[in-house]
Short mmCIF file of C-alpha atoms and ligand atoms in Angstrom, two decimals:
data_model
loop_
_atom_site.label_atom_id
_atom_site.label_comp_id
_atom_site.label_asym_id
_atom_site.label_seq_id
_atom_site.Cartn_x
_atom_site.Cartn_y
_atom_site.Cartn_z
CA UNK D 23 23.03 11.61 -11.14
CA UNK D 24 19.40 11.30 -11.96
CA UNK D 25 18.40 13.53 -9.26
CA UNK D 26 14.10 14.56 -8.22
CA UNK D 27 12.00 17.96 -8.68
CA UNK D 28 8.53 18.02 -7.39
CA UNK D 29 7.86 20.13 -10.29
CA UNK D 30 8.38 17.78 -12.61
CA UNK D 31 6.51 15.44 -10.92
CA UNK D 32 3.71 17.14 -10.32
CA UNK D 33 2.48 17.56 -14.42
CA UNK D 34 0.93 15.48 -16.52
CA UNK D 35 1.73 15.32 -19.69
CA UNK D 36 -1.03 13.42 -22.76
CA UNK D 37 1.89 11.27 -23.86
CA UNK D 38 0.99 7.63 -24.02
CA UNK D 39 2.31 5.22 -21.59
CA UNK D 40 5.34 2.75 -22.38
CA UNK D 41 5.13 -0.58 -21.44
CA UNK D 42 8.14 -2.45 -21.43
CA UNK D 43 8.12 -6.29 -21.15
CA UNK D 44 12.35 -6.52 -21.49
CA UNK D 45 13.61 -3.71 -19.59
CA UNK D 46 15.28 -5.37 -16.67
CA UNK D 47 18.21 -7.21 -17.55
CA UNK D 48 21.00 -9.21 -15.56
CA UNK D 49 24.49 -9.74 -17.01
CA UNK D 50 26.63 -12.72 -15.35
CA UNK D 51 28.87 -10.65 -13.63
CA UNK D 52 25.54 -8.95 -12.32
CA UNK D 53 24.31 -12.55 -11.29
CA UNK D 54 27.94 -13.16 -9.13
CA UNK D 55 27.89 -9.71 -6.86
CA UNK D 56 26.34 -11.43 -4.43
CA UNK D 57 27.68 -14.91 -4.06
CA UNK D 58 28.45 -15.12 -0.10
CA UNK D 59 26.96 -11.57 0.56
CA UNK D 60 23.58 -11.05 2.47
CA UNK D 61 21.19 -8.48 2.26
CA UNK D 62 19.04 -7.02 4.93
CA UNK D 63 15.53 -5.58 3.89
CA UNK D 64 13.67 -2.78 5.92
CA UNK D 65 10.13 -1.81 4.14
CA UNK D 66 8.41 0.71 5.38
CA UNK D 67 4.70 1.53 4.23
CA UNK D 68 1.65 0.76 2.04
CA UNK D 69 1.26 -2.52 0.45
CA UNK D 70 2.54 -1.01 -2.31
CA UNK D 71 5.84 -0.82 -0.89
CA UNK D 72 5.11 -4.31 0.34
CA UNK D 73 4.87 -5.49 -3.32
CA UNK D 74 8.05 -3.48 -4.39
CA UNK D 75 10.00 -5.33 -1.31
CA UNK D 76 9.14 -8.84 -3.17
CA UNK D 77 10.11 -7.32 -6.39
CA UNK D 78 13.29 -5.92 -4.26
CA UNK D 79 14.03 -9.37 -2.83
CA UNK D 80 13.68 -11.56 -6.31
CA UNK D 81 16.06 -9.33 -8.13
CA UNK D 82 18.52 -8.83 -5.34
CA UNK D 83 18.21 -13.09 -5.03
CA UNK D 84 18.75 -13.33 -8.75
CA UNK D 85 22.21 -11.55 -8.35
CA UNK D 86 22.68 -14.47 -5.72
CA UNK D 87 22.48 -12.25 -2.45
CA UNK D 88 20.90 -14.56 0.35
CA UNK D 89 18.38 -12.70 3.13
CA UNK D 90 18.88 -12.37 6.55
CA UNK D 91 17.22 -10.55 9.21
CA UNK D 92 19.75 -8.97 11.11
CA UNK D 93 20.81 -5.84 10.52
CA UNK D 94 24.53 -6.70 11.73
CA UNK D 95 25.09 -9.48 9.35
CA UNK D 96 24.15 -7.70 6.18
CA UNK D 97 26.34 -6.83 3.53
CA UNK D 98 24.23 -5.41 2.00
CA UNK D 99 20.88 -2.87 3.23
CA UNK D 100 17.96 -1.51 1.59
CA UNK D 101 15.55 0.83 3.08
CA UNK D 102 12.22 0.95 1.52
CA UNK D 103 11.14 3.72 2.82
CA UNK D 104 8.01 5.70 2.24
CA UNK D 105 6.91 9.61 2.78
CA UNK D 106 3.02 9.53 3.72
CA UNK D 107 3.68 11.24 7.17
CA UNK D 108 5.96 12.66 8.95
CA UNK D 109 6.09 9.84 11.64
CA UNK D 110 7.78 7.00 8.35
CA UNK D 111 10.38 10.14 8.55
CA UNK D 112 11.35 9.85 11.79
CA UNK D 113 11.34 6.46 11.73
CA UNK D 114 13.53 5.64 9.04
CA UNK D 115 16.15 7.97 10.75
CA UNK D 116 16.01 6.58 13.61
CA UNK D 117 17.08 3.93 11.56
CA UNK D 118 19.50 5.09 9.85
CA UNK D 119 21.68 6.35 13.27
CA UNK D 120 21.60 2.69 13.99
CA UNK D 121 23.36 1.48 9.61
CA UNK D 122 26.58 4.57 10.59
CA UNK D 123 26.97 3.08 13.81
CA UNK D 124 26.75 0.23 11.88
CA UNK D 125 29.16 1.37 8.93
CA UNK D 126 31.94 2.55 11.31
CA UNK D 127 32.31 -1.52 11.69
CA UNK D 128 32.06 -3.57 8.84
CA UNK D 129 31.95 -2.87 5.51
CA UNK D 130 28.23 -3.17 4.12
CA UNK D 131 26.31 -1.51 1.83
CA UNK D 132 23.95 1.31 2.16
CA UNK D 133 20.85 1.15 -0.38
CA UNK D 134 17.99 4.00 0.36
CA UNK D 135 15.01 3.82 -1.89
CA UNK D 136 11.16 4.35 -2.12
CA UNK D 137 8.66 6.89 -1.96
CA UNK D 138 11.42 9.17 0.48
CA UNK D 139 14.09 8.74 -2.13
CA UNK D 140 11.67 10.72 -5.01
CA UNK D 141 11.52 13.82 -2.33
CA UNK D 142 14.03 16.57 -3.22
CA UNK D 143 14.25 17.93 0.38
CA UNK D 144 15.08 14.55 1.35
CA UNK D 145 17.41 13.18 -1.58
CA UNK D 146 19.05 17.01 -1.11
CA UNK D 147 19.47 15.74 3.23
CA UNK D 148 21.35 12.78 1.50
CA UNK D 149 23.57 13.84 -0.41
CA UNK D 150 24.97 16.64 1.86
CA UNK D 151 24.42 15.39 5.03
CA UNK D 152 24.34 11.65 4.48
CA UNK D 153 27.10 10.88 2.36
CA UNK D 154 28.37 7.37 3.33
CA UNK D 155 24.61 6.71 2.49
CA UNK D 156 26.14 4.76 -0.63
CA UNK D 157 23.16 4.33 -3.22
CA UNK D 158 19.84 5.94 -3.82
CA UNK D 159 16.60 4.75 -5.98
CA UNK D 160 13.55 5.67 -6.84
CA UNK D 161 9.85 4.40 -6.93
CA UNK D 162 10.90 4.07 -10.80
CA UNK D 163 14.28 2.70 -10.67
CA UNK D 164 14.03 -0.32 -9.05
CA UNK D 165 14.42 -2.20 -12.31
CA UNK D 166 17.47 -0.81 -12.77
CA UNK D 167 19.21 -2.29 -9.03
CA UNK D 168 21.40 -4.37 -10.63
CA UNK D 169 23.16 -1.82 -12.42
CA UNK D 170 22.92 0.55 -9.32
CA UNK D 171 24.31 -1.53 -7.87
CA UNK D 172 27.51 -2.85 -9.73
CA UNK D 173 28.05 0.75 -10.76
CA UNK D 174 28.52 1.66 -6.52
CA UNK D 175 30.82 -1.26 -6.32
CA UNK D 176 32.48 -0.20 -9.50
CA UNK D 177 32.81 3.67 -8.81
CA UNK D 178 33.08 3.91 -4.19
CA UNK D 179 31.10 6.96 -4.72
CA UNK D 180 27.30 7.95 -4.08
CA UNK D 181 24.91 6.94 -6.53
CA UNK D 182 21.71 8.79 -7.15
CA UNK D 183 19.04 7.34 -9.97
CA UNK D 184 15.69 8.82 -9.10
CA UNK D 185 13.22 9.91 -12.16
CA UNK D 186 10.83 12.72 -11.11
CA UNK D 187 8.10 10.76 -13.43
CA UNK D 188 8.17 8.09 -15.65
CA UNK D 189 5.55 6.95 -18.06
CA UNK D 190 6.26 3.69 -18.14
CA UNK D 191 5.26 0.03 -16.84
CA UNK D 192 8.30 -2.10 -16.84
CA UNK D 193 6.45 -5.81 -16.90
CA UNK D 194 9.43 -8.46 -16.33
CA UNK D 195 10.11 -7.52 -12.52
CA UNK D 196 10.85 -11.30 -11.10
CA UNK D 197 8.93 -11.02 -7.69
CA UNK D 198 9.65 -13.03 -4.39
CA UNK D 199 6.31 -13.53 -2.65
CA UNK D 200 5.94 -13.74 1.18
CA UNK D 201 3.01 -15.35 1.31
CA UNK D 202 1.89 -18.71 -0.38
CA UNK D 203 -1.48 -18.18 -0.70
CA UNK D 204 -2.01 -14.65 -0.63
CA UNK D 205 -0.53 -12.10 -3.54
CA UNK D 206 -0.54 -8.53 -4.55
CA UNK D 207 -1.22 -8.00 -7.68
CA UNK D 208 -0.24 -4.65 -8.90
CA UNK D 209 -3.17 -3.12 -11.30
CA UNK D 210 -2.00 0.26 -12.04
CA UNK D 211 0.87 2.80 -10.32
CA UNK D 212 0.87 6.12 -9.89
CA UNK D 213 -2.09 8.58 -8.98
CA UNK D 214 -3.44 11.46 -10.83
CA UNK D 215 -6.36 13.25 -7.97
CA UNK D 216 -3.87 14.96 -6.42
CA UNK D 217 -5.59 15.13 -3.06
CA UNK D 218 -4.58 18.93 -1.16
CA UNK D 219 -2.35 17.18 1.56
CA UNK D 220 -0.95 13.91 -0.46
CA UNK D 221 2.04 13.11 -1.69
CA UNK D 222 1.28 10.08 -3.46
CA UNK D 223 1.20 11.82 -6.84
CA UNK D 224 4.76 13.54 -6.53
CA UNK D 225 6.22 10.28 -5.48
CA UNK D 226 4.63 7.48 -7.54
CA UNK D 227 4.38 9.65 -10.60
CA UNK D 228 1.19 9.99 -13.34
CA UNK D 229 -0.96 7.48 -13.37
CA UNK D 230 -0.02 3.82 -15.02
CA UNK D 231 -2.46 1.53 -15.85
CA UNK D 232 -0.93 -1.96 -16.73
CA UNK D 233 -2.32 -3.58 -19.44
CA UNK D 234 -5.54 -6.29 -18.95
CA UNK D 235 -3.02 -9.17 -20.60
CA UNK D 236 -0.41 -9.02 -18.42
CA UNK D 237 -2.83 -9.03 -14.86
CA UNK D 238 -4.59 -11.79 -15.91
CA UNK D 239 -2.01 -13.96 -16.98
CA UNK D 240 -0.13 -13.26 -13.64
CA UNK D 241 -3.58 -14.26 -11.39
CA UNK D 242 -3.53 -17.30 -14.03
CA UNK D 243 -0.12 -18.26 -13.16
CA UNK D 244 -0.77 -17.84 -9.09
CA UNK D 245 -3.76 -19.99 -9.06
CA UNK D 246 -1.30 -22.70 -11.04
CA UNK D 247 1.36 -22.21 -8.30
CA UNK D 248 -1.14 -23.03 -5.86
CA UNK D 249 -2.74 -19.30 -4.46
CA UNK D 250 -6.60 -19.02 -3.44
CA UNK D 251 -6.56 -15.49 -3.38
CA UNK D 252 -5.67 -12.01 -5.08
CA UNK D 253 -5.24 -8.36 -3.92
CA UNK D 254 -4.93 -5.87 -6.95
CA UNK D 255 -2.91 -3.06 -5.90
CA UNK D 256 -3.58 0.72 -6.65
CA UNK D 257 -3.58 3.98 -5.45
CA UNK D 258 -7.29 4.67 -6.65
CA UNK D 259 -7.77 1.48 -7.83
CA UNK D 260 -11.69 2.35 -9.32
CA UNK D 261 -10.10 5.13 -12.11
CA UNK D 262 -8.48 2.00 -13.26
CA UNK D 263 -7.98 1.51 -17.08
CA UNK D 264 -9.09 5.63 -17.90
CA UNK D 265 -5.37 6.15 -18.58
CA UNK D 266 -5.64 3.43 -21.47
CA UNK D 267 -7.95 4.30 -24.05
CA UNK D 268 -9.01 1.08 -24.80
CA UNK D 269 -12.56 1.39 -23.18
CA UNK D 270 -11.77 -1.19 -20.71
CA UNK D 271 -12.64 0.08 -16.97
CA UNK D 272 -11.78 -1.96 -12.88
CA UNK D 273 -15.61 -3.48 -13.97
CA UNK D 274 -14.43 -4.95 -16.77
CA UNK D 275 -10.86 -6.27 -15.20
CA UNK D 276 -12.57 -7.13 -11.83
CA UNK D 277 -15.35 -9.90 -14.03
CA UNK D 278 -12.30 -11.30 -16.17
CA UNK D 279 -10.38 -11.83 -13.17
CA UNK D 280 -13.30 -13.22 -11.57
CA UNK D 281 -13.54 -15.72 -14.22
CA UNK D 282 -9.89 -16.97 -13.61
CA UNK D 283 -11.67 -19.22 -11.17
CA UNK D 284 -9.32 -17.86 -8.57
CA UNK D 285 -11.16 -18.47 -4.89
CA UNK D 286 -10.90 -14.78 -3.48
CA UNK D 287 -10.47 -10.88 -5.47
CA UNK D 288 -9.61 -8.40 -3.06
CA UNK D 289 -9.00 -4.48 -4.59
CA UNK D 290 -7.85 -1.31 -2.50
CA UNK D 291 -7.64 1.17 -2.56
CA UNK D 292 -10.93 2.57 -3.65
CA UNK D 293 -11.49 6.51 -4.55
CA UNK D 294 -15.42 7.64 -4.24
CA UNK D 295 -14.88 9.54 -6.99
CA UNK D 296 -14.53 6.74 -9.35
CA UNK D 297 -16.55 3.98 -8.00
CA UNK D 298 -19.40 3.70 -10.63
CA UNK D 299 -22.42 1.33 -10.71
CA UNK D 300 -20.94 -1.33 -13.40
CA UNK D 301 -18.45 -1.88 -10.07
CA UNK D 302 -21.19 -2.28 -7.46
CA UNK D 303 -23.23 -4.76 -10.05
CA UNK D 304 -19.71 -6.58 -11.28
CA UNK D 305 -18.86 -7.25 -6.66
CA UNK D 306 -22.35 -8.44 -6.36
CA UNK D 307 -22.45 -10.42 -8.69
CA UNK D 308 -19.10 -12.84 -8.01
CA UNK D 309 -18.81 -15.36 -5.67
CA UNK D 310 -15.27 -15.26 -5.06
CA UNK D 311 -15.33 -10.96 -5.15
CA UNK D 312 -15.21 -10.72 -1.85
CA UNK D 313 -17.40 -8.38 0.12
CA UNK D 314 -14.97 -5.86 2.05
CA UNK D 315 -14.49 -2.44 0.77
CA UNK D 316 -11.64 0.10 1.69
CA UNK D 317 -12.89 3.61 1.18
CA UNK D 318 -11.53 6.25 2.51
CA UNK D 319 -14.09 9.11 3.21
CA UNK D 320 -11.11 11.44 5.14
CA UNK D 321 -13.76 14.10 6.43
CA UNK D 322 -17.04 14.03 7.20
CA UNK D 323 -17.39 18.06 6.28
CA UNK D 324 -17.78 19.01 3.20
CA UNK D 325 -16.20 21.96 3.27
CA UNK D 326 -13.41 20.15 4.59
CA UNK D 327 -13.72 17.53 1.72
CA UNK D 328 -13.50 20.72 -0.46
CA UNK D 329 -9.92 21.67 0.53
CA UNK D 330 -8.46 18.50 0.37
CA UNK D 331 -9.58 17.86 -3.25
CA UNK D 332 -11.73 14.99 -3.09
CA UNK D 333 -14.09 15.65 -5.46
CA UNK D 334 -16.96 14.54 -3.19
CA UNK D 335 -19.83 15.82 -0.52
CA UNK D 336 -20.57 14.00 2.71
CA UNK D 337 -23.97 13.74 1.20
CA UNK D 338 -22.22 12.03 -2.44
CA UNK D 339 -19.94 9.76 0.01
CA UNK D 340 -23.20 8.59 2.27
CA UNK D 341 -25.33 7.91 -0.99
CA UNK D 342 -22.29 5.41 -2.48
CA UNK D 343 -21.83 4.04 0.90
CA UNK D 344 -25.38 3.17 1.40
CA UNK D 345 -26.07 1.57 -2.23
CA UNK D 346 -23.14 -0.54 -1.13
CA UNK D 347 -23.93 -1.75 1.58
CA UNK D 348 -27.91 -2.22 -0.19
CA UNK D 349 -26.51 -3.62 -3.32
CA UNK D 350 -23.50 -6.20 -1.38
CA UNK D 351 -25.08 -8.34 0.68
CA UNK D 352 -22.74 -8.90 4.12
CA UNK D 353 -20.08 -6.32 2.44
CA UNK D 354 -18.28 -4.89 5.47
CA UNK D 355 -16.40 -1.80 4.61
CA UNK D 356 -13.32 0.09 6.18
CA UNK D 357 -12.41 4.01 5.89
CA UNK D 358 -9.10 6.17 6.63
CA UNK D 359 -9.91 9.62 8.35
CA UNK D 360 -7.36 12.26 8.74
CA UNK D 361 -7.92 15.04 11.51
CA UNK D 362 -7.06 18.61 12.64
CA UNK D 363 -6.65 19.55 8.53
CA UNK D 364 -5.87 23.17 8.29
CA UNK D 365 -8.97 24.94 9.14
CA UNK D 366 -10.88 22.02 10.62
CA UNK D 367 -12.77 23.92 13.32
CA UNK D 368 -14.91 21.69 15.83
CA UNK D 369 -18.30 22.01 13.56
CA UNK D 370 -16.10 20.13 11.05
CA UNK D 371 -15.27 17.62 13.58
CA UNK D 372 -18.34 16.83 14.21
CA UNK D 373 -19.22 16.08 11.09
CA UNK D 374 -16.27 13.54 10.96
CA UNK D 375 -17.97 12.09 13.82
CA UNK D 376 -21.18 12.08 12.96
CA UNK D 377 -20.41 10.26 9.68
CA UNK D 378 -18.13 7.88 11.28
CA UNK D 379 -22.13 6.84 13.51
CA UNK D 380 -23.79 6.95 10.32
CA UNK D 381 -21.88 4.52 8.60
CA UNK D 382 -20.54 2.33 11.31
CA UNK D 383 -17.15 1.29 10.35
CA UNK D 384 -16.01 -2.40 10.23
CA UNK D 385 -12.71 -0.66 10.88
CA UNK D 386 -10.80 2.91 10.51
CA UNK D 387 -7.38 4.27 9.74
CA UNK D 388 -6.55 7.39 11.90
CA UNK D 389 -4.28 10.14 11.27
CA UNK D 390 -3.66 13.52 12.75
CA UNK D 391 -2.71 16.12 8.87
CA UNK D 392 0.53 15.97 8.66
CA UNK D 393 2.17 18.49 6.14
CA UNK D 394 4.19 17.25 2.87
CA UNK D 395 6.65 19.71 1.18
CA UNK D 396 5.64 20.66 -1.95
CA UNK D 397 1.91 19.69 -1.03
CA UNK D 398 -0.69 22.68 -1.64
CA UNK D 399 -2.47 21.78 2.15
CA UNK D 400 0.93 22.50 3.62
CA UNK D 401 1.12 26.24 2.52
CA UNK D 402 -2.59 26.00 3.79
CA UNK D 403 -2.71 28.28 7.15
CA UNK D 404 -3.21 25.79 10.28
CA UNK D 405 -5.21 27.06 13.07
CA UNK D 406 -5.57 24.03 15.64
CA UNK D 407 -3.19 23.24 18.01
CA UNK D 408 -1.37 19.69 17.95
CA UNK D 409 -3.25 19.30 21.61
CA UNK D 410 -6.25 20.34 20.13
CA UNK D 411 -5.04 16.87 17.35
CA UNK D 412 -4.71 15.09 19.74
CA UNK D 413 -7.87 15.13 21.42
CA UNK D 414 -9.70 15.25 18.21
CA UNK D 415 -7.92 11.75 17.31
CA UNK D 416 -8.31 9.75 20.40
CA UNK D 417 -12.35 11.11 20.43
CA UNK D 418 -12.78 9.90 16.91
CA UNK D 419 -10.79 6.45 18.06
CA UNK D 420 -13.00 5.45 20.72
CA UNK D 421 -15.68 5.99 18.42
CA UNK D 422 -14.22 4.19 15.53
CA UNK D 423 -12.98 0.95 18.30
CA UNK D 424 -17.00 1.33 19.63
CA UNK D 425 -18.68 0.25 15.48
CA UNK D 426 -15.12 -2.42 15.43
CA UNK D 427 -16.51 -4.48 18.14
CA UNK D 428 -19.83 -4.03 17.23
CA UNK D 429 -19.14 -5.20 13.57
CA UNK D 430 -17.32 -8.29 15.38
CA UNK D 431 -20.11 -8.92 17.63
CA UNK D 432 -22.40 -9.51 15.08
CA UNK D 433 -20.31 -12.58 13.95
CA UNK D 434 -20.44 -14.56 17.77
CA UNK D 435 -21.90 -18.13 17.13
CA UNK D 436 -21.86 -17.44 13.19
CA UNK D 437 -19.96 -19.75 10.33
CA UNK D 438 -17.63 -17.75 8.51
CA UNK D 439 -15.14 -18.99 5.80
CA UNK D 440 -11.98 -18.42 6.75
CA UNK D 441 -8.53 -18.55 4.44
CA UNK D 442 -6.21 -20.09 7.11
CA UNK D 443 -2.61 -18.13 6.18
CA UNK D 444 0.05 -18.90 9.10
CA UNK D 445 0.81 -19.47 12.42
CA UNK D 446 -1.42 -17.02 14.64
CA UNK D 447 1.36 -15.06 16.42
CA UNK D 448 -1.15 -14.28 19.34
CA UNK D 449 -2.79 -17.66 19.70
CA UNK D 450 -0.34 -21.15 20.30
CA UNK D 451 -1.59 -24.65 18.17
CA UNK D 452 -3.26 -21.60 16.69
CA UNK D 453 -3.84 -20.33 13.00
CA UNK D 454 -4.51 -17.12 12.22
CA UNK D 455 -6.34 -16.13 8.65
CA UNK D 456 -9.35 -13.68 7.45
CA UNK D 457 -12.86 -14.38 6.49
CA UNK D 458 -14.54 -13.22 3.38
CA UNK D 459 -15.11 -9.62 4.81
CA UNK D 460 -11.34 -9.21 6.06
CA UNK D 461 -11.93 -9.83 9.96
CA UNK D 462 -9.17 -12.02 11.59
CA UNK D 463 -9.65 -15.21 13.20
CA UNK D 464 -7.43 -17.19 15.28
CA UNK D 465 -8.65 -20.54 15.01
CA UNK D 466 -7.49 -24.17 16.87
CA UNK D 467 -5.77 -26.37 13.81
CA UNK D 468 -2.71 -28.14 12.48
CA UNK D 469 -0.39 -27.31 9.95
CA UNK D 470 -2.17 -29.72 7.41
CA UNK D 471 -4.97 -26.52 7.13
CA UNK D 472 -2.24 -24.06 5.84
CA UNK D 473 -3.47 -22.04 2.83
CA UNK D 474 -7.03 -23.79 3.74
CA UNK D 475 -10.90 -21.95 2.95
CA UNK D 476 -12.63 -23.87 5.64
CA UNK D 477 -15.69 -23.16 8.02
CA UNK D 478 -14.89 -21.61 11.26
CA UNK D 479 -17.61 -20.87 14.22
CA UNK D 480 -16.55 -18.09 15.56
CA UNK D 481 -16.86 -18.99 19.64
CA UNK D 482 -15.71 -14.99 20.97
CA UNK D 483 -15.05 -11.92 19.70
CA UNK D 484 -12.63 -8.62 20.39
CA UNK D 485 -12.03 -5.26 19.00
CA UNK D 486 -9.43 -6.72 16.17
CA UNK D 487 -9.79 -9.95 16.36
CA UNK D 488 -11.73 -12.99 16.74
CA UNK D 489 -11.55 -16.80 17.89
CA UNK D 490 -13.24 -19.54 16.71
CA UNK D 491 -13.47 -23.52 15.55
CA UNK D 492 -13.65 -25.70 12.54
CA UNK D 493 -16.66 -27.12 11.90
N1 LIG X 543 -1.38 13.58 6.70
C1 LIG X 543 -1.97 12.45 7.48
N2 LIG X 543 -2.31 11.49 6.75
C2 LIG X 543 -2.49 11.61 5.49
N3 LIG X 543 -3.11 10.56 4.70
C3 LIG X 543 -2.43 11.28 3.13
N4 LIG X 543 -1.57 11.77 3.40
C4 LIG X 543 -1.28 12.47 4.52
C5 LIG X 543 -1.17 13.64 5.43
N5 LIG X 543 -0.03 14.69 5.11
C6 LIG X 543 -3.38 9.13 5.01
C7 LIG X 543 -4.74 9.50 4.16
C8 LIG X 543 -4.83 8.29 3.12
C9 LIG X 543 -3.87 7.23 4.16
C10 LIG X 543 -3.43 5.81 3.09
O1 LIG X 543 -2.94 8.34 4.27
O2 LIG X 543 -5.79 8.91 5.22
O3 LIG X 543 -6.22 7.59 2.68
FE1 LIG X 544 -3.30 11.01 -2.40
FE2 LIG X 544 -5.04 8.38 -2.98
FE3 LIG X 544 -5.92 11.22 -3.21
FE4 LIG X 544 -4.78 9.78 -5.02
S1 LIG X 544 -6.81 9.44 -4.46
S2 LIG X 544 -3.87 11.87 -4.53
S3 LIG X 544 -3.34 8.43 -3.72
S4 LIG X 544 -5.13 10.68 -1.21
#
């Protein structure tokens, strides 16, 4: 049994990252485990988790399981969990209640993975109160799933495989992508920033960049498979390469990915601290790097930013923001904001509203601060009531939505490029897709346009989406 340990997870050593390109392996026996069996997977959280699930699905397919979208039909249920806020926890425990009932009526194997599996308190709770969960696997143990599942079937006792910290990158995992036209490509794992509220550096471990050659190879293969768009993924993509000691930065990587000729490149998430001029120049130089940047501010108060350990002031953020707007034509910028951080006064919150008004973001994800066990912020004195926090969130959302709509209004009657990626979930006879600036557009078009980047005239505009016609 390998258990997680938050103290261990906090350690950062200078040991080199070990790249392993033959770690994942399947035995003949493991390939037969899933024959005539179905799996159901539920994914919570960010794109990183979604992409991990694409790896998990491919592994289960290689073990000959088939996917079902009905929980009740499954022989194997996998939960890929998220730990970022308390409500993510609650959703998972809600579903566990349903699964427990199901397990009383049929033979089903239940696996608990992802970020919550990296938390000591959660694994303790599973060991003592959820003994019926068959196996637990951490974010670093996905490659080992065939062994874990095999052992669980043989031993019939709870298997727990969660490393606290691993300085490894596994290169040969299979992937079953959910989308045929746009793909996620991990460029790095983990995070070393340790913002004081954030659990990610503990659950995802030390920053490990993938070697450029593997990333470029993956993008070239995606082009061959007909993909039009890649999103380069990492918790803090601007710090890409710093751990490799090969004098190669995010600006270099963006340039090399742009030169592959893939039609559209995006990247998330950016931390303002590492966003340098080279990167900005590269983004403005290449037409296939999309004019869209997600740049979390978290708070508009320099005092709160300091308590959050964000390493920039409100003024420094605004300088960067203005430079991006000036140097990248037509750029759209979105952000993340936390309200009700411990010690946030009315004045601090007003600073946040002021910055939102100055930046007029295209959109923003807004959250109430949620204390995560083991992080420094969870021990800070929090004297803002929940009522007050909710009221602040509401006021903030009103302002954010006002600017989203205003920004969208500028698109009315304009012609913009849209990659049509799927059927519209809202509108009949329509496809949906995103502009270069990441605006969602419903377009009247038949399925022959799927996977194509087309010029669309915007005919109507709402706060969160637009409608348009192909011209
Ligand atoms: N409480 C509230 N929001 C959080 N985020 C991260 N940790 C917390 C927390 N403890 C938000 C940040 C981050 C986004 C992914 O989630 O805004 O950018
Ligand atoms: Fe968390 Fe992002 Fe800060 Fe890393 S940079 S600690 S992932 S908020």
